[in-house]
């Protein structure tokens, strides 16, 4: 099919690249050239001569959020607010006007488009200034740019891709240590505790603990401030520096000064905000473009009352205790209501709320958080409640079965365009299933709808859920789970029948989540009925281990390891085989 822009064939265009162009323009002129060649079947030239019928890449050098401008006329202008956004403009043109779809790091394809592209202008600025999906299979800078992901938690995006928003990091520890839970980085208990126990949190019984510092102690403020300065010196382009509590449920200080702040501002985390405010205020003039970040996490989740964050302080609200059965828009969910109230409280404290959201089941990756409606509804809620940026912590350290590729793709799409309506969101989902899994992708959509509609055993589960709390189980007989599995198996069978080539492998890999659920459900049933024959259970388990080895599934949980095939002869909890 011959594609025309206005009255001229796409193949007759050239790409304008002045001789003084920077590395970003040179890279994305080459990227554009490559995809145009794949589209029209012939080479598209790159020229330094200014003439008509050109693709022109522009970095507009604007401050603010990532945004693009695409103007199609005699020339096609692909512009971005910054170098990163200019790269986005290239990929958005390829998507919107030439039908390219960048579904996974390994798979991209084209859909049908109109033969004629008329004069048009497209502009868009993302309302979220920070976007990250932590998915292990996505950690490639080229796919980050295609997905409009503009941060890498433990690194930075290449300069030729426009760089990214990253956390300041020092030299003493691995880089990821500087992204959160940094009190231990700056006030090392191994170094200070024995000689200065007063630097650390006072327990209610009068003893000291190493888990958290005493944030009211002036020496602690001095030591941490000096550490933050050294970290910022090492990272001159950083957007954030984390000054945040260590990763413990409890441990905050009960000294007289800390207790007074907790009572005055009615929050166990009041001292966290007071502490980071002091450091941010001191360093504001020297580091005007840096946000000093604290966490709202575990004991500090509840917002302080009557306390304001400095304007260069951001609060990273970690949604660890958020219900994963219901969205935050569900009025009947008591957990959702509690989180909604926290948002109201934090919005009175700061205009800079950033989220650490959890979209995987970290206890059992093969039993996903299955409510795809929740993804959409929550992002809409976030946008309405002063959220400036979102990190979705997905399956970040494992390669697993199921629909990981789909969920990562949709999360990336929602972070870039969180205002899309629900119909558009479902269309993205259906298109992905059709392109990635083949003509039977609509059967997999029916499976996911069936999956989402099944009530769980535990009405309000979080991001750490076992099979016993996840979905209907045969505690009252076999019928309940057998009905679900039989219907689900039939849908996978139909999808596989219409798949061709690699699509069949993808369907089989996705079906692993159903295989695993059936194994867990069958184990649950047999444990309650010890006289029943177990041969079918062991046969299914053996088959699953073979699939895990074939597709290189390497762990079931955040802290787990590879499945131990040597243990499959034991009748034990299948989640303990990893």
Coordinates of C-alpha atoms in Angstrom, one line a residue:
X1 CA 0.0 0.0 0.0
X2 CA 1.3 3.4 -1.0
X3 CA 1.0 6.0 1.8
X4 CA 0.7 9.7 0.9
X5 CA 1.2 12.8 3.0
X6 CA -1.0 15.4 1.4
X7 CA -0.4 14.8 -2.3
X8 CA 3.1 13.4 -2.1
X9 CA 4.1 9.8 -1.6
X10 CA 5.8 9.1 1.8
X11 CA 8.7 7.4 -0.1
X12 CA 9.5 10.8 -1.7
X13 CA 10.2 12.5 1.7
X14 CA 13.7 13.0 3.2
X15 CA 14.8 13.5 6.8
X16 CA 16.4 16.9 7.5
X17 CA 19.5 16.7 9.7
X18 CA 21.6 19.8 9.8
X19 CA 25.4 19.3 10.1
X20 CA 25.5 20.8 13.6
X21 CA 22.8 18.4 14.9
X22 CA 23.4 16.8 18.3
X23 CA 23.6 13.1 19.3
X24 CA 19.8 13.0 20.0
X25 CA 18.8 14.3 16.6
X26 CA 21.3 12.0 14.8
X27 CA 20.0 8.9 16.6
X28 CA 16.4 9.6 16.1
X29 CA 16.8 10.6 12.5
X30 CA 18.3 7.1 12.0
X31 CA 15.5 5.5 14.0
X32 CA 12.9 7.3 11.9
X33 CA 14.8 6.4 8.7
X34 CA 14.8 2.7 9.7
X35 CA 11.0 2.5 10.4
X36 CA 10.1 4.5 7.3
X37 CA 12.1 2.0 5.2
X38 CA 10.2 -0.8 6.9
X39 CA 7.0 1.0 6.1
X40 CA 7.5 1.9 2.4
X41 CA 10.0 -0.7 1.4
X42 CA 12.6 1.7 0.2
X43 CA 15.4 3.9 1.6
X44 CA 14.4 7.3 2.9
X45 CA 17.3 9.7 2.6
X46 CA 18.8 12.0 5.2
X47 CA 19.9 15.4 4.1
X48 CA 21.5 18.6 5.4
X49 CA 19.8 20.6 2.7
X50 CA 16.8 22.6 3.6
X51 CA 14.1 22.0 1.0
X52 CA 10.4 20.9 0.9
X53 CA 8.9 17.6 1.9
X54 CA 11.1 16.9 4.8
X55 CA 10.8 15.2 8.2
X56 CA 12.2 17.8 10.7
X57 CA 13.1 16.8 14.2
X58 CA 13.0 19.6 16.8
X59 CA 14.0 19.9 20.4
X60 CA 12.0 22.9 21.7
X61 CA 14.1 23.2 24.9
X62 CA 11.1 23.9 27.1
X63 CA 11.0 23.3 30.8
X64 CA 8.2 21.3 32.3
X65 CA 6.6 18.0 31.6
X66 CA 7.3 15.8 28.6
X67 CA 5.2 17.0 25.6
X68 CA 5.1 16.6 21.9
X69 CA 4.0 18.6 18.9
X70 CA 3.5 17.0 15.5
X71 CA 2.6 19.2 12.5
X72 CA 1.9 17.5 9.2
X73 CA 1.8 19.6 6.0
X74 CA 4.3 20.0 3.2
X75 CA 6.9 19.1 5.9
X76 CA 6.4 16.8 8.9
X77 CA 7.6 18.4 12.0
X78 CA 8.3 16.1 15.0
X79 CA 9.0 18.3 18.0
X80 CA 9.3 17.7 21.7
X81 CA 9.6 19.9 24.8
X82 CA 13.0 18.4 25.4
X83 CA 15.3 15.9 23.7
X84 CA 13.5 12.9 25.3
X85 CA 10.1 14.3 24.1
X86 CA 11.5 14.7 20.6
X87 CA 12.3 11.0 20.6
X88 CA 8.7 10.4 21.8
X89 CA 7.4 12.4 18.9
X90 CA 9.1 10.1 16.4
X91 CA 7.5 7.0 17.9
X92 CA 4.1 8.7 18.3
X93 CA 4.1 9.6 14.7
X94 CA 5.0 6.0 13.8
X95 CA 2.1 4.8 16.0
X96 CA -0.7 7.2 15.2
X97 CA -0.1 7.8 11.5
X98 CA 1.8 4.7 10.2
X99 CA 0.2 2.0 12.4
X100 CA 3.3 0.8 14.3
X101 CA 2.8 -1.0 17.6
X102 CA 5.6 -1.5 20.1
X103 CA 4.1 -4.3 22.2
X104 CA 7.1 -5.7 24.0
X105 CA 10.9 -5.3 23.8
X106 CA 11.0 -8.2 21.4
X107 CA 7.9 -7.8 19.4
X108 CA 6.6 -4.9 17.3
X109 CA 4.3 -4.9 14.3
X110 CA 2.0 -2.7 12.1
X111 CA -1.7 -2.4 11.9
X112 CA -3.7 -1.2 8.9
X113 CA -3.8 2.6 8.3
X114 CA -5.4 5.0 5.8
X115 CA -3.5 5.5 2.6
X116 CA -3.8 9.3 2.9
X117 CA -2.5 11.5 5.7
X118 CA -3.9 15.0 5.5
X119 CA -2.7 18.1 7.0
X120 CA -3.0 18.0 10.8
X121 CA -1.6 19.1 14.0
X122 CA -1.3 17.0 17.1
X123 CA -0.1 18.3 20.5
X124 CA 0.1 16.5 23.8
X125 CA 1.7 17.1 27.2
X126 CA 1.7 14.3 29.8
X127 CA 0.2 15.4 33.1
X128 CA 2.6 13.1 34.9
X129 CA 6.2 14.3 35.1
X130 CA 7.6 11.0 36.3
X131 CA 6.7 7.6 34.8
X132 CA 8.2 4.2 35.5
X133 CA 7.0 0.6 35.2
X134 CA 9.3 -1.9 37.0
X135 CA 9.0 -5.0 34.9
X136 CA 12.0 -7.3 34.5
X137 CA 11.5 -8.0 30.8
X138 CA 11.2 -4.3 30.0
X139 CA 14.6 -3.0 31.2
X140 CA 15.9 -1.9 27.9
X141 CA 16.4 1.8 27.2
X142 CA 15.0 1.6 23.6
X143 CA 11.8 0.1 24.9
X144 CA 11.6 2.7 27.7
X145 CA 11.6 5.4 25.1
X146 CA 8.9 3.6 23.0
X147 CA 6.8 3.3 26.1
X148 CA 7.4 6.9 27.2
X149 CA 8.9 5.7 30.4
X150 CA 11.2 8.5 31.6
X151 CA 13.0 7.0 34.6
X152 CA 15.0 4.0 35.6
X153 CA 15.0 3.3 39.3
X154 CA 18.6 2.1 39.6
X155 CA 20.2 3.9 36.7
X156 CA 19.7 6.5 34.0
X157 CA 18.5 6.5 30.4
X158 CA 21.2 7.3 27.9
X159 CA 21.9 10.9 27.0
X160 CA 21.2 10.2 23.3
X161 CA 17.7 9.2 24.3
X162 CA 17.3 12.5 26.2
X163 CA 18.2 11.1 29.6
X164 CA 15.7 10.6 32.3
X165 CA 14.5 11.7 35.8
X166 CA 16.8 9.8 38.2
X167 CA 17.7 9.7 41.9
X168 CA 21.0 11.1 43.1
X169 CA 23.4 8.3 44.0
X170 CA 26.7 8.1 45.8
X171 CA 29.7 5.9 45.6
X172 CA 29.5 4.0 48.9
X173 CA 26.8 1.5 47.9
X174 CA 25.1 0.0 44.9
X175 CA 23.1 2.6 43.0
X176 CA 19.7 1.2 43.8
X177 CA 20.3 1.8 47.6
X178 CA 19.9 5.5 47.0
X179 CA 16.4 5.3 45.6
X180 CA 14.6 4.8 48.9
X181 CA 15.1 3.7 52.5
X182 CA 18.2 5.9 52.7
X183 CA 18.6 6.6 56.4
X184 CA 20.8 3.5 56.5
X185 CA 22.9 4.8 53.7
X186 CA 23.6 8.1 55.5
X187 CA 23.6 6.9 59.1
X188 CA 25.1 3.4 59.0
X189 CA 24.3 1.6 62.2
X190 CA 27.5 -0.5 61.8
X191 CA 29.5 2.7 61.9
X192 CA 27.6 4.7 64.6
X193 CA 25.5 2.6 66.8
X194 CA 28.0 1.3 69.3
X195 CA 29.6 4.6 70.0
X196 CA 26.5 6.8 69.6
X197 CA 23.4 4.8 70.4
X198 CA 21.6 8.2 71.0
X199 CA 21.6 8.7 67.3
X200 CA 19.1 5.9 66.9
X201 CA 15.5 5.4 67.8
X202 CA 14.4 5.1 71.4
X203 CA 12.1 2.2 72.1
X204 CA 9.2 2.5 74.4
X205 CA 11.1 0.3 77.0
X206 CA 14.0 2.7 77.0
X207 CA 16.3 0.7 74.8
X208 CA 17.6 1.8 71.4
X209 CA 17.1 0.1 68.1
X210 CA 19.2 0.1 64.9
X211 CA 16.3 0.2 62.6
X212 CA 15.6 3.9 62.4
X213 CA 17.4 7.1 63.5
X214 CA 16.3 9.6 66.1
X215 CA 15.3 12.4 63.7
X216 CA 15.3 15.1 66.5
X217 CA 19.0 14.7 67.3
X218 CA 21.0 17.6 65.8
X219 CA 24.0 15.4 65.0
X220 CA 21.8 13.1 63.0
X221 CA 20.5 16.0 60.9
X222 CA 24.1 17.2 60.4
X223 CA 25.4 13.7 59.4
X224 CA 22.6 13.0 57.0
X225 CA 22.8 16.5 55.4
X226 CA 26.5 16.1 54.8
X227 CA 25.7 12.7 53.2
X228 CA 23.0 14.2 51.0
X229 CA 25.4 16.9 49.8
X230 CA 28.1 14.3 48.8
X231 CA 25.4 12.3 47.0
X232 CA 24.2 15.4 45.0
X233 CA 27.8 16.3 44.2
X234 CA 28.1 12.8 42.6
X235 CA 24.9 13.3 40.6
X236 CA 24.7 16.8 39.1
X237 CA 21.8 16.0 36.9
X238 CA 19.6 14.3 39.4
X239 CA 15.9 15.2 39.8
X240 CA 15.3 13.5 43.2
X241 CA 17.3 12.8 46.3
X242 CA 15.8 10.3 48.8
X243 CA 15.9 11.2 52.5
X244 CA 13.7 8.4 53.8
X245 CA 12.9 5.9 56.5
X246 CA 14.4 2.4 56.5
X247 CA 12.3 -0.5 55.4
X248 CA 10.8 -1.6 58.7
X249 CA 7.2 -1.9 59.9
X250 CA 8.0 -0.1 63.2
X251 CA 11.1 1.3 64.9
X252 CA 10.3 5.0 64.9
X253 CA 11.7 7.0 67.8
X254 CA 9.9 7.5 71.1
X255 CA 12.2 10.1 72.6
X256 CA 10.5 13.2 74.2
X257 CA 11.1 15.5 71.2
X258 CA 10.0 13.0 68.6
X259 CA 6.9 12.0 70.7
X260 CA 6.0 15.7 71.0
X261 CA 5.9 16.1 67.2
X262 CA 4.0 12.9 66.7
X263 CA 1.3 14.0 69.1
X264 CA 1.2 17.6 67.8
X265 CA 0.7 16.6 64.2
X266 CA -1.2 13.4 64.9
X267 CA 1.0 11.2 62.7
X268 CA 3.7 8.6 63.4
X269 CA 5.5 10.0 60.3
X270 CA 5.4 13.7 61.3
X271 CA 9.1 13.6 62.2
X272 CA 10.0 12.3 58.7
X273 CA 8.5 15.4 57.1
X274 CA 10.0 17.8 59.6
X275 CA 13.4 16.2 59.1
X276 CA 13.4 16.4 55.3
X277 CA 12.0 19.9 55.4
X278 CA 15.0 21.1 57.3
X279 CA 17.5 19.5 54.9
X280 CA 15.5 20.7 51.8
X281 CA 15.4 24.3 53.2
X282 CA 19.1 24.4 53.8
X283 CA 20.0 23.1 50.4
X284 CA 17.3 24.8 48.2
X285 CA 19.5 27.6 47.0
X286 CA 22.4 25.4 46.1
X287 CA 20.3 22.7 44.4
X288 CA 17.2 24.6 43.0
X289 CA 16.2 21.8 40.6
X290 CA 16.3 18.9 43.0
X291 CA 13.3 17.5 44.9
X292 CA 14.1 16.1 48.4
X293 CA 11.9 13.1 48.8
X294 CA 10.5 11.4 51.8
X295 CA 8.2 8.3 52.0
X296 CA 4.7 7.8 53.2
X297 CA 5.2 4.2 54.0
X298 CA 4.3 1.7 56.7
X299 CA 4.1 3.7 59.9
X300 CA 4.4 7.1 58.1
X301 CA 1.5 6.5 55.8
X302 CA -1.0 8.6 57.7
X303 CA -0.5 12.2 56.8
X304 CA 0.4 14.8 59.5
X305 CA -2.2 17.4 60.3
X306 CA -1.2 21.1 60.3
X307 CA 2.2 20.5 58.8
X308 CA 3.3 21.6 55.3
X309 CA 6.0 20.3 53.1
X310 CA 8.6 22.7 51.7
X311 CA 8.0 23.5 48.0
X312 CA 11.1 21.5 47.1
X313 CA 10.0 18.4 49.0
X314 CA 8.1 15.5 47.4
X315 CA 6.2 12.8 49.2
X316 CA 6.4 9.3 47.8
X317 CA 3.2 7.6 48.9
X318 CA 3.7 3.9 48.9
X319 CA 0.4 2.0 48.4
X320 CA 1.4 -1.1 50.3
X321 CA -1.8 -1.3 52.3
X322 CA -4.1 -0.6 49.4
X323 CA -6.8 -3.2 48.5
X324 CA -6.1 -5.1 45.3
X325 CA -9.5 -6.6 44.9
X326 CA -11.2 -3.2 44.5
X327 CA -10.2 0.1 43.0
X328 CA -9.9 3.3 45.0
X329 CA -13.2 4.4 43.5
X330 CA -15.1 1.5 45.1
X331 CA -17.4 3.1 47.8
X332 CA -18.1 -0.2 49.6
X333 CA -14.4 -1.0 50.2
X334 CA -13.3 0.1 53.7
X335 CA -9.6 -0.2 52.7
X336 CA -10.2 2.0 49.6
X337 CA -11.9 4.5 51.8
X338 CA -9.0 4.7 54.2
X339 CA -6.5 5.3 51.3
X340 CA -8.8 7.9 49.8
X341 CA -8.8 9.8 53.1
X342 CA -5.0 9.5 53.2
X343 CA -4.9 11.2 49.8
X344 CA -7.1 14.0 51.0
X345 CA -4.7 14.5 54.0
X346 CA -1.5 14.4 51.9
X347 CA -3.0 16.8 49.4
X348 CA -3.2 19.4 52.3
X349 CA 0.5 18.8 53.1
X350 CA 2.0 19.0 49.6
X351 CA 1.3 19.6 45.9
X352 CA 4.0 17.1 45.0
X353 CA 2.7 13.6 45.6
X354 CA 4.5 10.8 43.8
X355 CA 3.4 7.2 44.0
X356 CA 5.0 3.9 44.6
X357 CA 2.3 1.7 43.5
X358 CA 2.3 -2.2 43.6
X359 CA 0.7 -4.0 40.6
X360 CA 2.2 -7.5 41.1
X361 CA 1.4 -10.2 43.6
X362 CA 4.8 -10.4 45.2
X363 CA 3.9 -13.6 47.2
X364 CA 3.0 -15.5 44.1
X365 CA 3.8 -14.0 40.7
X366 CA 1.8 -16.7 38.9
X367 CA -1.4 -15.6 40.7
X368 CA -1.6 -12.1 39.3
X369 CA -3.5 -9.1 40.7
X370 CA -6.3 -9.9 38.3
X371 CA -8.6 -6.9 38.3
X372 CA -7.7 -5.1 35.1
X373 CA -10.4 -2.5 35.8
X374 CA -8.4 -1.6 38.9
X375 CA -5.4 -0.5 36.9
X376 CA -7.6 2.0 34.9
X377 CA -9.7 3.3 37.8
X378 CA -6.8 3.8 40.1
X379 CA -4.8 5.8 37.6
X380 CA -7.8 8.0 37.0
X381 CA -8.1 8.5 40.8
X382 CA -4.4 9.4 41.1
X383 CA -4.7 12.0 38.4
X384 CA -7.6 13.7 40.3
X385 CA -5.6 13.8 43.5
X386 CA -2.5 15.9 42.9
X387 CA -0.3 13.0 41.9
X388 CA 2.7 14.2 39.9
X389 CA 4.4 11.0 39.1
X390 CA 3.9 7.2 39.4
X391 CA 6.1 4.2 39.7
X392 CA 4.3 0.9 39.1
X393 CA 6.3 -1.8 40.8
X394 CA 5.4 -4.8 38.7
X395 CA 7.3 -8.2 38.4
X396 CA 10.7 -6.5 38.6
X397 CA 13.0 -9.4 39.4
X398 CA 11.6 -12.5 37.6
X399 CA 10.6 -14.0 34.3
X400 CA 7.2 -15.7 34.7
X401 CA 4.2 -16.9 32.8
X402 CA 0.8 -15.3 32.5
X403 CA 0.0 -12.0 30.8
X404 CA 3.0 -10.0 32.1
X405 CA 3.6 -8.5 28.6
X406 CA 0.0 -7.2 28.4
X407 CA -0.1 -5.7 31.9
X408 CA 3.3 -4.0 31.5
X409 CA 2.1 -2.6 28.1
X410 CA -1.1 -1.3 29.5
X411 CA 0.5 0.3 32.6
X412 CA 3.0 2.2 30.3
X413 CA 0.1 3.4 28.2
X414 CA -1.9 4.6 31.2
X415 CA 1.1 6.5 32.6
X416 CA 1.6 8.4 29.4
X417 CA -2.1 9.0 28.6
X418 CA -4.0 8.7 31.9
X419 CA -7.0 10.6 30.6
X420 CA -8.0 8.0 28.0
X421 CA -11.6 6.8 28.5
X422 CA -12.5 3.3 29.5
X423 CA -13.5 2.2 26.0
X424 CA -10.1 3.3 24.7
X425 CA -8.4 1.4 27.4
X426 CA -10.2 -1.8 26.6
X427 CA -9.5 -1.2 22.9
X428 CA -5.8 -1.1 23.7
X429 CA -6.1 -4.4 25.6
X430 CA -8.1 -6.1 22.8
X431 CA -5.6 -4.9 20.2
X432 CA -2.7 -6.2 22.1
X433 CA -4.3 -9.6 22.6
X434 CA -5.1 -9.9 18.9
X435 CA -1.6 -8.7 17.7
X436 CA 0.4 -10.7 20.2
X437 CA -1.6 -13.9 20.6
X438 CA -3.2 -14.1 17.2
X439 CA -6.7 -14.3 15.8
X440 CA -8.0 -16.1 18.9
X441 CA -6.9 -13.2 21.1
X442 CA -10.6 -12.4 21.8
X443 CA -10.9 -15.7 23.6
X444 CA -8.1 -14.5 25.9
X445 CA -10.0 -11.3 26.5
X446 CA -13.0 -13.5 27.5
X447 CA -10.7 -15.4 29.9
X448 CA -9.5 -12.3 31.5
X449 CA -13.0 -11.0 31.9
X450 CA -14.0 -14.4 33.5
X451 CA -10.9 -14.2 35.7
X452 CA -11.7 -10.7 36.9
X453 CA -15.3 -11.5 37.6
X454 CA -14.6 -14.5 39.9
X455 CA -14.9 -13.5 43.6
X456 CA -12.0 -14.1 45.8
X457 CA -12.0 -16.0 49.1
X458 CA -10.5 -13.0 50.8
X459 CA -12.6 -10.0 49.9
X460 CA -9.8 -7.5 50.5
X461 CA -6.3 -8.7 49.6
X462 CA -3.2 -6.7 49.1
X463 CA 0.0 -7.3 47.0
X464 CA 1.1 -10.3 49.0
X465 CA -1.6 -13.0 48.6
X466 CA -1.4 -16.8 48.5
X467 CA -3.7 -19.1 46.5
X468 CA -5.8 -19.7 49.7
X469 CA -7.0 -16.1 49.7
X470 CA -6.9 -15.4 46.0
X471 CA -9.9 -17.0 44.2
X472 CA -12.7 -19.4 44.9
X473 CA -11.3 -22.6 46.2
X474 CA -13.0 -26.0 46.7
X475 CA -13.3 -25.7 50.5
X476 CA -17.0 -26.4 50.1
X477 CA -16.6 -29.2 47.4
X478 CA -15.0 -29.5 44.0
X479 CA -17.7 -27.8 41.8
X480 CA -16.7 -24.1 42.4
X481 CA -13.2 -24.2 41.0
X482 CA -13.9 -26.9 38.4
X483 CA -16.4 -24.7 36.7
X484 CA -14.0 -21.9 36.4
X485 CA -11.1 -24.0 35.2
X486 CA -13.2 -25.9 32.7
X487 CA -14.4 -22.7 31.1
X488 CA -11.0 -21.1 31.2
X489 CA -9.3 -24.2 29.6
X490 CA -11.8 -24.1 26.8
X491 CA -11.0 -20.4 26.1
X492 CA -7.2 -21.1 26.0
X493 CA -7.8 -24.1 23.8
X494 CA -9.7 -22.0 21.3
X495 CA -7.1 -19.3 21.4
X496 CA -4.3 -21.8 20.7
X497 CA -6.3 -23.4 17.8
X498 CA -6.3 -20.0 16.0
X499 CA -2.7 -19.1 16.8
X500 CA 0.1 -19.7 14.4
X501 CA 3.8 -20.1 14.9
X502 CA 5.2 -18.1 17.8
X503 CA 1.7 -17.1 18.8
X504 CA 1.1 -20.7 20.0
X505 CA 4.1 -20.4 22.3
X506 CA 2.8 -17.2 23.7
X507 CA -0.6 -18.7 24.4
X508 CA 1.0 -21.6 26.2
X509 CA 3.2 -19.3 28.3
X510 CA 0.2 -17.2 29.2
X511 CA -1.8 -20.3 30.2
X512 CA 0.9 -21.1 32.8
X513 CA -1.0 -18.9 35.3
X514 CA -4.1 -21.1 34.9
X515 CA -1.9 -24.3 35.2
X516 CA -0.5 -23.0 38.5
X517 CA -3.9 -22.0 39.9
X518 CA -5.3 -25.4 39.1
X519 CA -2.3 -27.1 40.9
X520 CA -2.8 -24.9 43.9
X521 CA -6.5 -25.4 44.0
X522 CA -6.1 -29.2 43.6
X523 CA -3.6 -29.3 46.4
X524 CA -5.9 -27.3 48.7
X525 CA -8.7 -29.8 47.9
X526 CA -6.6 -32.9 48.4
X527 CA -5.2 -31.6 51.7
X528 CA -8.8 -31.4 53.0
X529 CA -9.6 -34.8 51.5
X530 CA -6.5 -37.0 52.3
X531 CA -8.1 -40.3 51.2
X532 CA -8.4 -39.1 47.6
X533 CA -6.0 -40.2 44.8
X534 CA -3.2 -37.8 44.2
X535 CA -1.8 -39.1 40.9
X536 CA -3.5 -36.4 38.8
X537 CA -2.0 -33.7 41.1
X538 CA 1.5 -35.0 40.7
X539 CA 1.1 -35.4 36.9
X540 CA 0.0 -31.7 36.6
X541 CA 2.8 -30.6 38.8
X542 CA 5.4 -32.5 36.7
X543 CA 4.0 -31.0 33.5
X544 CA 4.2 -27.5 35.0
X545 CA 7.8 -28.0 36.0
X546 CA 8.6 -28.9 32.4
X547 CA 6.9 -25.8 31.2
X548 CA 8.8 -23.7 33.8
X549 CA 12.1 -25.1 32.5
X550 CA 11.1 -24.6 28.9
X551 CA 10.2 -21.0 29.3
X552 CA 12.8 -20.2 31.9
X553 CA 10.4 -19.2 34.6
X554 CA 12.9 -18.4 37.3
X555 CA 11.0 -17.6 40.5
X556 CA 7.5 -17.5 41.9
X557 CA 7.9 -14.7 44.4
X558 CA 9.9 -11.6 45.1
X559 CA 12.2 -13.4 47.5
X560 CA 12.0 -16.8 46.0
X561 CA 14.3 -18.9 43.7
X562 CA 13.9 -21.4 40.8
X563 CA 11.4 -24.2 41.2
X564 CA 13.0 -27.3 42.7
X565 CA 12.0 -30.2 40.4
X566 CA 13.5 -32.6 42.9
X567 CA 10.7 -31.9 45.4
X568 CA 7.7 -32.6 43.2
X569 CA 7.4 -36.1 44.6
X570 CA 6.5 -34.6 48.0
X571 CA 2.9 -33.7 48.8
X572 CA 3.6 -30.2 50.1
X573 CA 2.4 -26.7 49.5
X574 CA 3.3 -26.0 45.9
X575 CA 4.3 -22.4 46.7
X576 CA 7.1 -23.9 48.9
X577 CA 8.7 -25.7 45.9
X578 CA 10.4 -22.5 44.7

